[in-house]
PDB file of C-alpha atoms and ligand atoms in Angstrom:
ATOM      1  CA  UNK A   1     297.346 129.314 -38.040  1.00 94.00           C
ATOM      2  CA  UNK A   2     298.696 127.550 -35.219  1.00 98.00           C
ATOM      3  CA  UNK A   3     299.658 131.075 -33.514  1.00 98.00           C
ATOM      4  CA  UNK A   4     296.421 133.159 -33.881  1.00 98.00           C
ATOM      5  CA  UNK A   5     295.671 135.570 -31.730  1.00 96.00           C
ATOM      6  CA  UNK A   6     299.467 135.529 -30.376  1.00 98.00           C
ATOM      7  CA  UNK A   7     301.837 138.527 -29.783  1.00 98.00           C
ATOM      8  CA  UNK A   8     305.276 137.335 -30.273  1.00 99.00           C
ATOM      9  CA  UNK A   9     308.456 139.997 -29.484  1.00 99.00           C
ATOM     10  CA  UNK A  10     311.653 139.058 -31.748  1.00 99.00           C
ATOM     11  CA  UNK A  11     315.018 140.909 -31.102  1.00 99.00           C
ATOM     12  CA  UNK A  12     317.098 140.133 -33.861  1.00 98.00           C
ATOM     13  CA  UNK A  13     314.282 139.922 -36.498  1.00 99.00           C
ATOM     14  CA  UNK A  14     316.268 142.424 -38.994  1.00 98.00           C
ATOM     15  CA  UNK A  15     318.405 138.942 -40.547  1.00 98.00           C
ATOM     16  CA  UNK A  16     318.933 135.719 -40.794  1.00 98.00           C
ATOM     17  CA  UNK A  17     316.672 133.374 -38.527  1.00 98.00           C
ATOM     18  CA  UNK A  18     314.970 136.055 -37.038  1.00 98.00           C
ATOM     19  CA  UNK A  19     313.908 137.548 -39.848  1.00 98.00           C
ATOM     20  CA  UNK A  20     312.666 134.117 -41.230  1.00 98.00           C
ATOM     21  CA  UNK A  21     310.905 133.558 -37.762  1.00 99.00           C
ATOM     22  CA  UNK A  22     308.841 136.432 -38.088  1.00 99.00           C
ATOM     23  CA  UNK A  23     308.015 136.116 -41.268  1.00 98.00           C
ATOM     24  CA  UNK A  24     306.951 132.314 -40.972  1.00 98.00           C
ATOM     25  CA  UNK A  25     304.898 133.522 -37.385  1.00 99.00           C
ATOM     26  CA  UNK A  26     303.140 136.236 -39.154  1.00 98.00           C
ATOM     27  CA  UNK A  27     302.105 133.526 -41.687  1.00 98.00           C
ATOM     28  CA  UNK A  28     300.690 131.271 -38.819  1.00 98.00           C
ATOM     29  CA  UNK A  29     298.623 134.332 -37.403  1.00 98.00           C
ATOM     30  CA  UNK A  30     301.055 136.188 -34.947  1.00 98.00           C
ATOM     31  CA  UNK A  31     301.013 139.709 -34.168  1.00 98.00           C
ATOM     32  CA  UNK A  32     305.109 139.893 -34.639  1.00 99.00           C
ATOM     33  CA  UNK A  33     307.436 143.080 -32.949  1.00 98.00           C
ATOM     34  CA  UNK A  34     310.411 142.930 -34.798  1.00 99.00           C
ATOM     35  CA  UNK A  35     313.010 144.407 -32.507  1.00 99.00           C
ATOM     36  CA  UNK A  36     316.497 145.502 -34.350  1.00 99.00           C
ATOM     37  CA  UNK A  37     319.417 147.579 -33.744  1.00 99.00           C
ATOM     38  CA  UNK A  38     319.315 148.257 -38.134  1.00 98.00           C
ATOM     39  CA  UNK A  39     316.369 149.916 -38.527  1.00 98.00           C
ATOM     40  CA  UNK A  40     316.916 149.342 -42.639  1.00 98.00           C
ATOM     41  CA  UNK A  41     316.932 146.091 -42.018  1.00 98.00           C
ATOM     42  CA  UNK A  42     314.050 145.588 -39.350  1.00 99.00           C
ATOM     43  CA  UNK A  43     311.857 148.024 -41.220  1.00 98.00           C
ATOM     44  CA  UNK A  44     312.684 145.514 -44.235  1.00 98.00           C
ATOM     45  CA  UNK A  45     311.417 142.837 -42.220  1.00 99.00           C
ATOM     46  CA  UNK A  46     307.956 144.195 -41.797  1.00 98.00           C
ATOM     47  CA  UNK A  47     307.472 145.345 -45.037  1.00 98.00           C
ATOM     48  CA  UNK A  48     308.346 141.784 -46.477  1.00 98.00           C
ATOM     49  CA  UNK A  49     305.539 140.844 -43.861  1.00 98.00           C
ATOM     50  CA  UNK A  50     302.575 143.093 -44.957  1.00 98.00           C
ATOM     51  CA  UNK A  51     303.242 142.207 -48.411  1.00 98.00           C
ATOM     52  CA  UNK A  52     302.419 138.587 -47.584  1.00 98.00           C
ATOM     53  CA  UNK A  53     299.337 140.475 -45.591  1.00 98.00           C
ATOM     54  CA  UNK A  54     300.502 139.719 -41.874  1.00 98.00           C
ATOM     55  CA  UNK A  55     300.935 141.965 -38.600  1.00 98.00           C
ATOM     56  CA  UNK A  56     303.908 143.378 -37.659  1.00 98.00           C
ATOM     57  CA  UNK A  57     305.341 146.148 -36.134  1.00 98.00           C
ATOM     58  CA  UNK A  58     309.426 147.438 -36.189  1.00 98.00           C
ATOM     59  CA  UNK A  59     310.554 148.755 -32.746  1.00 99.00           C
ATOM     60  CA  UNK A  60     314.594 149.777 -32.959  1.00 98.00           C
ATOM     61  CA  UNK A  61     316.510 148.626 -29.785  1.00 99.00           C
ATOM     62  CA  UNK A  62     319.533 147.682 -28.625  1.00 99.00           C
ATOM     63  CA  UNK A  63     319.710 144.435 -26.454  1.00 99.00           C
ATOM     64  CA  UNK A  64     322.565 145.379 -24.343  1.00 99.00           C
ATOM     65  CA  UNK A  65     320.912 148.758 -23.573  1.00 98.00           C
ATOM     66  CA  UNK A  66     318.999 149.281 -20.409  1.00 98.00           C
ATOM     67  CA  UNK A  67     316.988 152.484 -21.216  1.00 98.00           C
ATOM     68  CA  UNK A  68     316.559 150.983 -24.956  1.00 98.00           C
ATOM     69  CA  UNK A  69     315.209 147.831 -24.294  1.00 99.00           C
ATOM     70  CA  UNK A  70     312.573 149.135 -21.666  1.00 98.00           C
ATOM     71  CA  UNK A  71     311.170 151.484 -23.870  1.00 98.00           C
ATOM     72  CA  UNK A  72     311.018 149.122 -26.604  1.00 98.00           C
ATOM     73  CA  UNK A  73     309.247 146.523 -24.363  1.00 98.00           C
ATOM     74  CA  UNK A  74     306.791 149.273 -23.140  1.00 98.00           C
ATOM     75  CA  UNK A  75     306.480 150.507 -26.944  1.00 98.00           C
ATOM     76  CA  UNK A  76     305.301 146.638 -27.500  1.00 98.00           C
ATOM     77  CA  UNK A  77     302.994 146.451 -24.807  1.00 98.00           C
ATOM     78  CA  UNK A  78     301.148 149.780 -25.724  1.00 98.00           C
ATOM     79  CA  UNK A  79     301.470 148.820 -29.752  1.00 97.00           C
ATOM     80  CA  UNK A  80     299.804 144.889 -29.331  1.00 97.00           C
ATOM     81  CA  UNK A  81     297.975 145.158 -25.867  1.00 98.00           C
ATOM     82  CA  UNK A  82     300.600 141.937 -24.496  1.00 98.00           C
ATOM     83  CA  UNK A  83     303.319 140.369 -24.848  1.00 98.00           C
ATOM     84  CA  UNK A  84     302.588 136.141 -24.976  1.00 98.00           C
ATOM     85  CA  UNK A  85     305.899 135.239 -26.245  1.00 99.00           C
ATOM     86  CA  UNK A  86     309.389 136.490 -26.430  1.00 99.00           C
ATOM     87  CA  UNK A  87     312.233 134.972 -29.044  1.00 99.00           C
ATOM     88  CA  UNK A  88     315.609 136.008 -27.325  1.00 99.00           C
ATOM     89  CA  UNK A  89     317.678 135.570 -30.937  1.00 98.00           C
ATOM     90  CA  UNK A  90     319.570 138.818 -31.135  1.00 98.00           C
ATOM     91  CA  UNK A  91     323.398 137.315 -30.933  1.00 98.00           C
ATOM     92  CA  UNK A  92     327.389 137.951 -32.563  1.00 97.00           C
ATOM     93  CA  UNK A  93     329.742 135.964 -33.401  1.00 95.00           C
ATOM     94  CA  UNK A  94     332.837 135.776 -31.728  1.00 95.00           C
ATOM     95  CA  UNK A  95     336.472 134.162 -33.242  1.00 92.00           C
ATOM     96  CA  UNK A  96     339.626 133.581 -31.682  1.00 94.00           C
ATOM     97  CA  UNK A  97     340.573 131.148 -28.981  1.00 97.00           C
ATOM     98  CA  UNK A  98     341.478 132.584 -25.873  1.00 98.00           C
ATOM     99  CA  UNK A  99     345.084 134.307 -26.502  1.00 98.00           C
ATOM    100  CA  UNK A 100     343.987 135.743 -29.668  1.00 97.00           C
ATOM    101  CA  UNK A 101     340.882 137.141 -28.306  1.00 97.00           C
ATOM    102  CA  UNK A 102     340.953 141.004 -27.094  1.00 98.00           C
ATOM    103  CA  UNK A 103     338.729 142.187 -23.612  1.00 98.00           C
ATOM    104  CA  UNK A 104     337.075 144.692 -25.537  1.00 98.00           C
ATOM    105  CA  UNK A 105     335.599 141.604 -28.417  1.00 97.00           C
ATOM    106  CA  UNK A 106     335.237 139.620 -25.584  1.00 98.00           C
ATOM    107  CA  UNK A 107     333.242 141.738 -23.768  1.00 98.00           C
ATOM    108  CA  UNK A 108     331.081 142.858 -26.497  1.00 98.00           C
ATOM    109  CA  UNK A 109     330.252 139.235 -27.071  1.00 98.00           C
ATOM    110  CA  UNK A 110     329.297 138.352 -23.604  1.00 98.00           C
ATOM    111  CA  UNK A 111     327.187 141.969 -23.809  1.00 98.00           C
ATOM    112  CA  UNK A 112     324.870 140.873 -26.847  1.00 98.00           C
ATOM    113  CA  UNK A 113     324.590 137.274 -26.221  1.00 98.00           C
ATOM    114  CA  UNK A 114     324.394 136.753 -22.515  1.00 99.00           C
ATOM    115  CA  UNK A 115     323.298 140.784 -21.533  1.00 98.00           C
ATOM    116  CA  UNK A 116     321.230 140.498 -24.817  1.00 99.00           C
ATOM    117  CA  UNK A 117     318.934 138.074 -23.224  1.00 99.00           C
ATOM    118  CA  UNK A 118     318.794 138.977 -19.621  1.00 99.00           C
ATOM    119  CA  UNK A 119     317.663 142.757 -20.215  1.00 99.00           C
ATOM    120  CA  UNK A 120     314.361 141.806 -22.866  1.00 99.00           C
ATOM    121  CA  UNK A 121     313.550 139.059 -20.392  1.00 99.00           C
ATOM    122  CA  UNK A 122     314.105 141.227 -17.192  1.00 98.00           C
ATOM    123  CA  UNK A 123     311.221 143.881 -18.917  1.00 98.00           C
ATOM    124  CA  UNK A 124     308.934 141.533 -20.229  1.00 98.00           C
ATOM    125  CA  UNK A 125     309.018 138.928 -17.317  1.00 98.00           C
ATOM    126  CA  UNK A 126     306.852 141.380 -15.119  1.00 98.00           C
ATOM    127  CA  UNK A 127     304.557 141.763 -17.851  1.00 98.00           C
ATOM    128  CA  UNK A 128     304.143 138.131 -18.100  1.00 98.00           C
ATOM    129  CA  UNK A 129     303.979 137.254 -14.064  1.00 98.00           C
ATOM    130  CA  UNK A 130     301.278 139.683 -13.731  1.00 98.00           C
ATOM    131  CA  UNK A 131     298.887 137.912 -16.657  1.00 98.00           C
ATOM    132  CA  UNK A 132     300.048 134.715 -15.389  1.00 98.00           C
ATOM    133  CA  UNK A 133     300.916 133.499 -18.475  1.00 98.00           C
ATOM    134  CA  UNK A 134     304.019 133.795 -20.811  1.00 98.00           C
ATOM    135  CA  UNK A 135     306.407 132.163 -23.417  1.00 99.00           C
ATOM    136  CA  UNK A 136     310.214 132.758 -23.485  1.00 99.00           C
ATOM    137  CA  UNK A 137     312.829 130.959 -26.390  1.00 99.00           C
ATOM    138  CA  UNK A 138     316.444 131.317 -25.934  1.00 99.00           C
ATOM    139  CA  UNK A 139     318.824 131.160 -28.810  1.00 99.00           C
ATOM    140  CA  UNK A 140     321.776 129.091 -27.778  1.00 99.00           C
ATOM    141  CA  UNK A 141     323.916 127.249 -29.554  1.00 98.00           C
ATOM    142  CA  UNK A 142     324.851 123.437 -30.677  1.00 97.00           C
ATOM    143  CA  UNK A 143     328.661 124.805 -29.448  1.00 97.00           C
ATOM    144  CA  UNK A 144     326.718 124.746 -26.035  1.00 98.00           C
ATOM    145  CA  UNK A 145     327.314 121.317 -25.947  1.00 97.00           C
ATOM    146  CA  UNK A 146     330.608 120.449 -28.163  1.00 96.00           C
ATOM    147  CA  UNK A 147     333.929 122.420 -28.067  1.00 94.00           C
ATOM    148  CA  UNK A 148     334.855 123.846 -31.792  1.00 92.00           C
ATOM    149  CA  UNK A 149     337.872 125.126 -32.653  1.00 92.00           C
ATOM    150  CA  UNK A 150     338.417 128.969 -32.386  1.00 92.00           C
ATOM    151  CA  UNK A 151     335.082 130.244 -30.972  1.00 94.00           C
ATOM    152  CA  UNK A 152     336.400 130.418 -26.918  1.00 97.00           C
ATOM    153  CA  UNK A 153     333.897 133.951 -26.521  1.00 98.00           C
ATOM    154  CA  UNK A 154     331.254 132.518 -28.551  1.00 98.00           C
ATOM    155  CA  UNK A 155     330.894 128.983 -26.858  1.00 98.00           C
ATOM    156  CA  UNK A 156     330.993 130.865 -23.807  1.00 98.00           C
ATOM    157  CA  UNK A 157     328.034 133.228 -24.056  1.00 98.00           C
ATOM    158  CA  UNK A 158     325.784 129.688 -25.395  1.00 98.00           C
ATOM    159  CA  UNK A 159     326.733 127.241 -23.112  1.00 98.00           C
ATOM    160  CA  UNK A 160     325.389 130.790 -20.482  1.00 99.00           C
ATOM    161  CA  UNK A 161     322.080 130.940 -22.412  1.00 99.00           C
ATOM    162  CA  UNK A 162     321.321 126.820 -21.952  1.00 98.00           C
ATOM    163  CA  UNK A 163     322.485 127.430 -18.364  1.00 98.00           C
ATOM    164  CA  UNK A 164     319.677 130.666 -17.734  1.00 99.00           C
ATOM    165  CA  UNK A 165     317.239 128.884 -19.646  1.00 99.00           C
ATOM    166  CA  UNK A 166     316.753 126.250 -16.720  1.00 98.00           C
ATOM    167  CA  UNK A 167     317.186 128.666 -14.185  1.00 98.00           C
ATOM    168  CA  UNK A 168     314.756 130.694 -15.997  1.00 99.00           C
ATOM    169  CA  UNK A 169     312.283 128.030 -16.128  1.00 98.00           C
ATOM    170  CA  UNK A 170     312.442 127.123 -12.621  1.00 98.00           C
ATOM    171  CA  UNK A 171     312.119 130.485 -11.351  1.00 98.00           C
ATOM    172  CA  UNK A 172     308.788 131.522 -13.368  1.00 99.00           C
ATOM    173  CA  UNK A 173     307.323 127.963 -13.563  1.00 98.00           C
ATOM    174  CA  UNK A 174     304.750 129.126 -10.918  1.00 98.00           C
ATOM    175  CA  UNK A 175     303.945 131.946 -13.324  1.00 98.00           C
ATOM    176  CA  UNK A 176     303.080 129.578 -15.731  1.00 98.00           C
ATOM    177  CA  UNK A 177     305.764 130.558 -18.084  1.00 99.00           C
ATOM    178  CA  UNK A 178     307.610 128.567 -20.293  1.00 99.00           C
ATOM    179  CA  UNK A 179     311.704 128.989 -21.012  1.00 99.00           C
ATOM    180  CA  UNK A 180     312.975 127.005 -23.812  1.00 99.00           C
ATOM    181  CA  UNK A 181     315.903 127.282 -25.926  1.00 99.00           C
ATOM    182  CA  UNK A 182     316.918 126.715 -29.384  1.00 99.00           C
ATOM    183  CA  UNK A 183     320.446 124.741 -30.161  1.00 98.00           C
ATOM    184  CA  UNK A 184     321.039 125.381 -33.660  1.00 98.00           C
ATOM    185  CA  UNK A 185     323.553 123.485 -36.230  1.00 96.00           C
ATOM    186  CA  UNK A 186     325.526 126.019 -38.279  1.00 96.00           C
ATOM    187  CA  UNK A 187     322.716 127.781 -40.607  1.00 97.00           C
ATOM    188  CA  UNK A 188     323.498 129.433 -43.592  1.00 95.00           C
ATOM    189  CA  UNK A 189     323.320 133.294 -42.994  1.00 95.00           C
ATOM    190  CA  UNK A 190     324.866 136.641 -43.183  1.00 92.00           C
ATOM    191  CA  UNK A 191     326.112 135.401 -39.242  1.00 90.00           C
ATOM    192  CA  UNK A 192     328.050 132.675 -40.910  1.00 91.00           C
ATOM    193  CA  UNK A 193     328.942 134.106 -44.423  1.00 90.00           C
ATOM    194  CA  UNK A 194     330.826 136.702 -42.028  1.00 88.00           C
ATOM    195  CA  UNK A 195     332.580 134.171 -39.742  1.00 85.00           C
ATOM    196  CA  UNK A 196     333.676 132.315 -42.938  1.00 89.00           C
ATOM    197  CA  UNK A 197     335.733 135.665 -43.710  1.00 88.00           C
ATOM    198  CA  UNK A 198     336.663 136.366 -40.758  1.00 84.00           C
ATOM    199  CA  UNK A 199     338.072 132.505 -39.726  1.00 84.00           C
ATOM    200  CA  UNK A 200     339.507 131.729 -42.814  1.00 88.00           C
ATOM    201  CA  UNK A 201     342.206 132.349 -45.271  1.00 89.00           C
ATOM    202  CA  UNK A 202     340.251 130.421 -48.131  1.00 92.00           C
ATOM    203  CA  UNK A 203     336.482 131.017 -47.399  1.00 89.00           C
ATOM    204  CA  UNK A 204     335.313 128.558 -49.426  1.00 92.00           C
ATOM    205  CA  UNK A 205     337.286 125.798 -47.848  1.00 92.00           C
ATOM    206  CA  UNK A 206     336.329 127.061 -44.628  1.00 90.00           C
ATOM    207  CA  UNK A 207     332.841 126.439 -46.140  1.00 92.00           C
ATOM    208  CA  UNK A 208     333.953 123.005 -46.998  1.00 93.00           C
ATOM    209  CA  UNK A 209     334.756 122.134 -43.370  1.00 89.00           C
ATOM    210  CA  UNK A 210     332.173 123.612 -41.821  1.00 90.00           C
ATOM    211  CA  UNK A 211     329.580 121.704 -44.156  1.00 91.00           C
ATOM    212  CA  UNK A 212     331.362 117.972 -43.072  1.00 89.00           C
ATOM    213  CA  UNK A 213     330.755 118.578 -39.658  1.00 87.00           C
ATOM    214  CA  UNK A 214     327.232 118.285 -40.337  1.00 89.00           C
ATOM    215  CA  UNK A 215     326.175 114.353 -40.671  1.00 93.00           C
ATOM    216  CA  UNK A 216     323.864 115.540 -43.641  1.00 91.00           C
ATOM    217  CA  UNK A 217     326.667 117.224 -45.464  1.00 92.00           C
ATOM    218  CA  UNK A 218     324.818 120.504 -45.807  1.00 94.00           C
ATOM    219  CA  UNK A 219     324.287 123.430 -44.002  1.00 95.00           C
ATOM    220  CA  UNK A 220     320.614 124.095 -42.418  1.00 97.00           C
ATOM    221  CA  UNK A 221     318.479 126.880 -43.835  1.00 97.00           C
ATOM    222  CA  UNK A 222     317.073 129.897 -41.491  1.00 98.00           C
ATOM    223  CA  UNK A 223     313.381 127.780 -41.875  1.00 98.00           C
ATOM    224  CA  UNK A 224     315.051 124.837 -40.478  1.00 98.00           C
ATOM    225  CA  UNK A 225     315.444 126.750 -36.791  1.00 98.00           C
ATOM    226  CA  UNK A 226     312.104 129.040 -37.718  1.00 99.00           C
ATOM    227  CA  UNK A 227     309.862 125.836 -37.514  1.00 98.00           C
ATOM    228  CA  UNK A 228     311.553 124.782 -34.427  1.00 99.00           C
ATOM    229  CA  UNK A 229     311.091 127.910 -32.471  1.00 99.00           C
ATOM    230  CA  UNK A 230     307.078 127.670 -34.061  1.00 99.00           C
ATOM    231  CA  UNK A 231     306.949 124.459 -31.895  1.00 98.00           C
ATOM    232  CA  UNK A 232     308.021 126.039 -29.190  1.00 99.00           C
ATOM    233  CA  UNK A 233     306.085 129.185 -29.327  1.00 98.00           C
ATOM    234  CA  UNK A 234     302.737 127.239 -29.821  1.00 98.00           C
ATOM    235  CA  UNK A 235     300.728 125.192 -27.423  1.00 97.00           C
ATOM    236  CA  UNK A 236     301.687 122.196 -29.045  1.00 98.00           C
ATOM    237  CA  UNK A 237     305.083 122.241 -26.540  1.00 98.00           C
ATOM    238  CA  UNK A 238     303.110 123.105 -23.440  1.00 98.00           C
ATOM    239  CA  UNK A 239     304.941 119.900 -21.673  1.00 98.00           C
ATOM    240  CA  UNK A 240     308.399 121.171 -22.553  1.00 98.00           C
ATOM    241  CA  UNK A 241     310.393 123.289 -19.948  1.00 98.00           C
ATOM    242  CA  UNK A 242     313.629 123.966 -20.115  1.00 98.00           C
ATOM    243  CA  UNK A 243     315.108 122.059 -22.538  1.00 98.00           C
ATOM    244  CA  UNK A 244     317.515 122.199 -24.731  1.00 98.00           C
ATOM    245  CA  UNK A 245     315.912 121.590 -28.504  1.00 98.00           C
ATOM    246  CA  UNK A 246     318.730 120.278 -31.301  1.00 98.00           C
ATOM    247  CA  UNK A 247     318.532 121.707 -35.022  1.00 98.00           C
ATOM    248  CA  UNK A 248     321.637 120.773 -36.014  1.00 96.00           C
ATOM    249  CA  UNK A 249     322.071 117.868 -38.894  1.00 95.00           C
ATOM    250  CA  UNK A 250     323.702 115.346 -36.182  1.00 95.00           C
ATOM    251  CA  UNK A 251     326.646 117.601 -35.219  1.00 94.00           C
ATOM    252  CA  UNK A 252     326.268 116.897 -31.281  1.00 95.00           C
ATOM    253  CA  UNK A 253     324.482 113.440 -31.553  1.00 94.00           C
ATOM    254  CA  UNK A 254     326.164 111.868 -34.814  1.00 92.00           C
ATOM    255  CA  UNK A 255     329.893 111.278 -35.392  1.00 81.00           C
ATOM    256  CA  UNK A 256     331.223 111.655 -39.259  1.00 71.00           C
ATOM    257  CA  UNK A 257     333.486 108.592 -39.400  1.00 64.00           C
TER     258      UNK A 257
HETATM  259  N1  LIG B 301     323.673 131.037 -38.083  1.00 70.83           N
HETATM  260  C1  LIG B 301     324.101 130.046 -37.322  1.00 70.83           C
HETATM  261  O1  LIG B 301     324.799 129.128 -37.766  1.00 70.83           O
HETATM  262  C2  LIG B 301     323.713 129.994 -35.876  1.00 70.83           C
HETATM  263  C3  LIG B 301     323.922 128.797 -35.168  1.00 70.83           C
HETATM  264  C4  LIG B 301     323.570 128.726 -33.829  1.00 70.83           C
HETATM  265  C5  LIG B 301     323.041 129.848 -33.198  1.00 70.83           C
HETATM  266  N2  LIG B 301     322.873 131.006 -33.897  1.00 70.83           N
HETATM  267  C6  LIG B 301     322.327 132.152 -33.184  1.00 70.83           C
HETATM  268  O2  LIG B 301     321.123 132.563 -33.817  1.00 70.83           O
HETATM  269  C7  LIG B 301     320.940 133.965 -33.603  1.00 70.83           C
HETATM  270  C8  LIG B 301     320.653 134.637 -34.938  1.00 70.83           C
HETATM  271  O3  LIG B 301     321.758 134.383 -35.802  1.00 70.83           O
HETATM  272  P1  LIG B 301     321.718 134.664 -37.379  1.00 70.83           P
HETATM  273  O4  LIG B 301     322.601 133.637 -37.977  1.00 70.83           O
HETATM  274  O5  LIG B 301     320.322 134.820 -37.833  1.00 70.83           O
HETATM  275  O6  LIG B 301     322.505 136.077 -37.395  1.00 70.83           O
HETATM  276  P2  LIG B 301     322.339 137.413 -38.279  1.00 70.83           P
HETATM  277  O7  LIG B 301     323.638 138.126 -38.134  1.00 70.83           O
HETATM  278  O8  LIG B 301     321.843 137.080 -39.640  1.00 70.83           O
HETATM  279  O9  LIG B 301     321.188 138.219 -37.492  1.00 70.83           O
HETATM  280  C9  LIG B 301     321.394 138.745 -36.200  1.00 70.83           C
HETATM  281  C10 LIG B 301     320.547 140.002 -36.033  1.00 70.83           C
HETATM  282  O10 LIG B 301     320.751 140.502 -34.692  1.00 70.83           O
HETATM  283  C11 LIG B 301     320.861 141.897 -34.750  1.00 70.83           C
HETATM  284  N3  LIG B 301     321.613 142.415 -33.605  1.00 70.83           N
HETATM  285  C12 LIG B 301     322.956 142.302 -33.395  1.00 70.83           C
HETATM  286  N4  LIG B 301     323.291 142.972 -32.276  1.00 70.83           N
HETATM  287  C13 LIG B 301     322.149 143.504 -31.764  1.00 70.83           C
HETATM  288  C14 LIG B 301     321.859 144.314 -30.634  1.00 70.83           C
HETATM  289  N5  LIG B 301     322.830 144.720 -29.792  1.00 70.83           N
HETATM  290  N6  LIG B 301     320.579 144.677 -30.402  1.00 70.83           N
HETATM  291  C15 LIG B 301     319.587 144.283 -31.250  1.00 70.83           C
HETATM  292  N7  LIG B 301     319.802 143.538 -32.356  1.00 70.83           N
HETATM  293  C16 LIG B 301     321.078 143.151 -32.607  1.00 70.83           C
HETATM  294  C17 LIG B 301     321.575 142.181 -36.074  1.00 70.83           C
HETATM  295  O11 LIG B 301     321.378 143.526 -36.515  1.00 70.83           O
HETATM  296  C18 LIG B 301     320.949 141.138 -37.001  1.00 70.83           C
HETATM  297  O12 LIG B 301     319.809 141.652 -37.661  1.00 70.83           O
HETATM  298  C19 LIG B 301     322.202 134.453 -32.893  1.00 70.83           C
HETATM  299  O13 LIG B 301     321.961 134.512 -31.500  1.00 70.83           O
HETATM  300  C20 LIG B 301     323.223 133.373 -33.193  1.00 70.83           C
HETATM  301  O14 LIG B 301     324.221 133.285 -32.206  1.00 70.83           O
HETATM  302  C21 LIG B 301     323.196 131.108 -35.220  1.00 70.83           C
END
């Protein structure tokens, strides 16, 4: 139970890593808000959640809303009493390199991924500087760090999200908040089973190459980045601020030949 007694806001929490997130943080004793645009899919969430007998609660909101996201963050507050930690994981995908990409896909990109996590963190931060106390994880990206083929919107909006994160952090520091952020590997979920059809003429060789960029040969799992962000949204990471943490089978570290 290493997150008893926590309240933990996901956006996102509808699919993929998300969804595993909250479900693994409702095992280990969190109060979870699972925050969606799909309410089918966010209510699906929490009923996956009581079954295994944890807390949850779905609130519907879209990240790149304003008025949305504030009334989702105040539904929260009322719902769970606080706020202690907030997952930024909401995110698209974007393919294309620059000349094939279109303003309107790039700017709904840049809205979900980079907007996405400045407008949950805007309403919550006050929340948290006022108790003094708070936890915020930032889903980047491994492409933060590396260029890959095709992704010019995508990379874009991570390599953003590592760059708040440390501004982040040293701006609320003196509130005793934390900003971290998460730098997954590519992780098998609906995210990437749609970029596969999207990038490639043969999905299942695309499969094939993205697999070999990965020094273990295999995709990671959802649980793989869900046990991550449990380190960083328990006291056991209290010394780390503002870093980047790697889930990613060697892809930025390791080379394949
Ligand atoms: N899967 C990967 O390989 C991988 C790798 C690195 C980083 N990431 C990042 O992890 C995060 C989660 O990815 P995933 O693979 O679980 O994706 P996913 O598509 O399975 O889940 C994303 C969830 O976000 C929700 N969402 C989308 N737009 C939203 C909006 N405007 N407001 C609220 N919710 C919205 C979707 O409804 C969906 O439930 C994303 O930020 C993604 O960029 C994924």
């Amino acid at each position: 139970m290493r997150l008893q007694g926590k309240s933990v806001l996901i956006t996102g929490a509808g699919s993929g890593i998300g969804k595993c997130t909250a479900q693994l943080f409702a095992a280990e004793g969190a109060e979870v808000i699972v925050c969606d645009i799909d309410a089918a899919k966010g209510e699906e969430t929490v009923a996956e959640i009581a079954a295994g007998g944890g807390t949850s609660a779905f609130l519907q909101a879209d990240v790149t809303n304003p008025e949305s996201v504030q009334a989702m963050v105040k539904a929260a507050i009322e719902r769970f009493g606080r706020i202690d930690v907030l997952f930024n994981n909401a995110g698209i995908s974007g393919v294309g390199a620059i000349h094939e990409v279109e303003p309107d896909v790039w700017d709904r990109v840049i809205n979900v991924n980079i907007r996405g996590v400045y407008l949950p963190s805007k309403y919550v931060l006050g929340h948290m500087m006022e108790r003094q106390s708070g936890n915020i994880i930032n889903m980047s990206s491994c492409i933060a760090e590396i260029g890959l083929a095709r992704r010019a919107s995508y990379a874009a909006t991570k390599g953003a999200v590592l760059a708040l994160t440390k501004s982040m952090q040293v701006d609320y520091a003196p509130y005793n908040i934390r900003v971290n952020a998460l730098l997954p590997g590519t992780i098998m979920t609906p995210f990437v089973e749609n970029y596969l059809r999207s990038s490639y003429a043969d999905p299942e060789e695309g499969f094939a190459s993205i697999k070999s960029r990965q020094l273990t040969g295999e995709l990671g799992r959802p649980d793989d980045v869900a046990k991550a962000a449990l380190f960083l949204a328990s006291d056991e990471s209290k010394f780390m601020m503002g870093s980047p943490l790697y889930i990613d089978g060697g892809v930025v570290f390791g080379k394949n030949a």
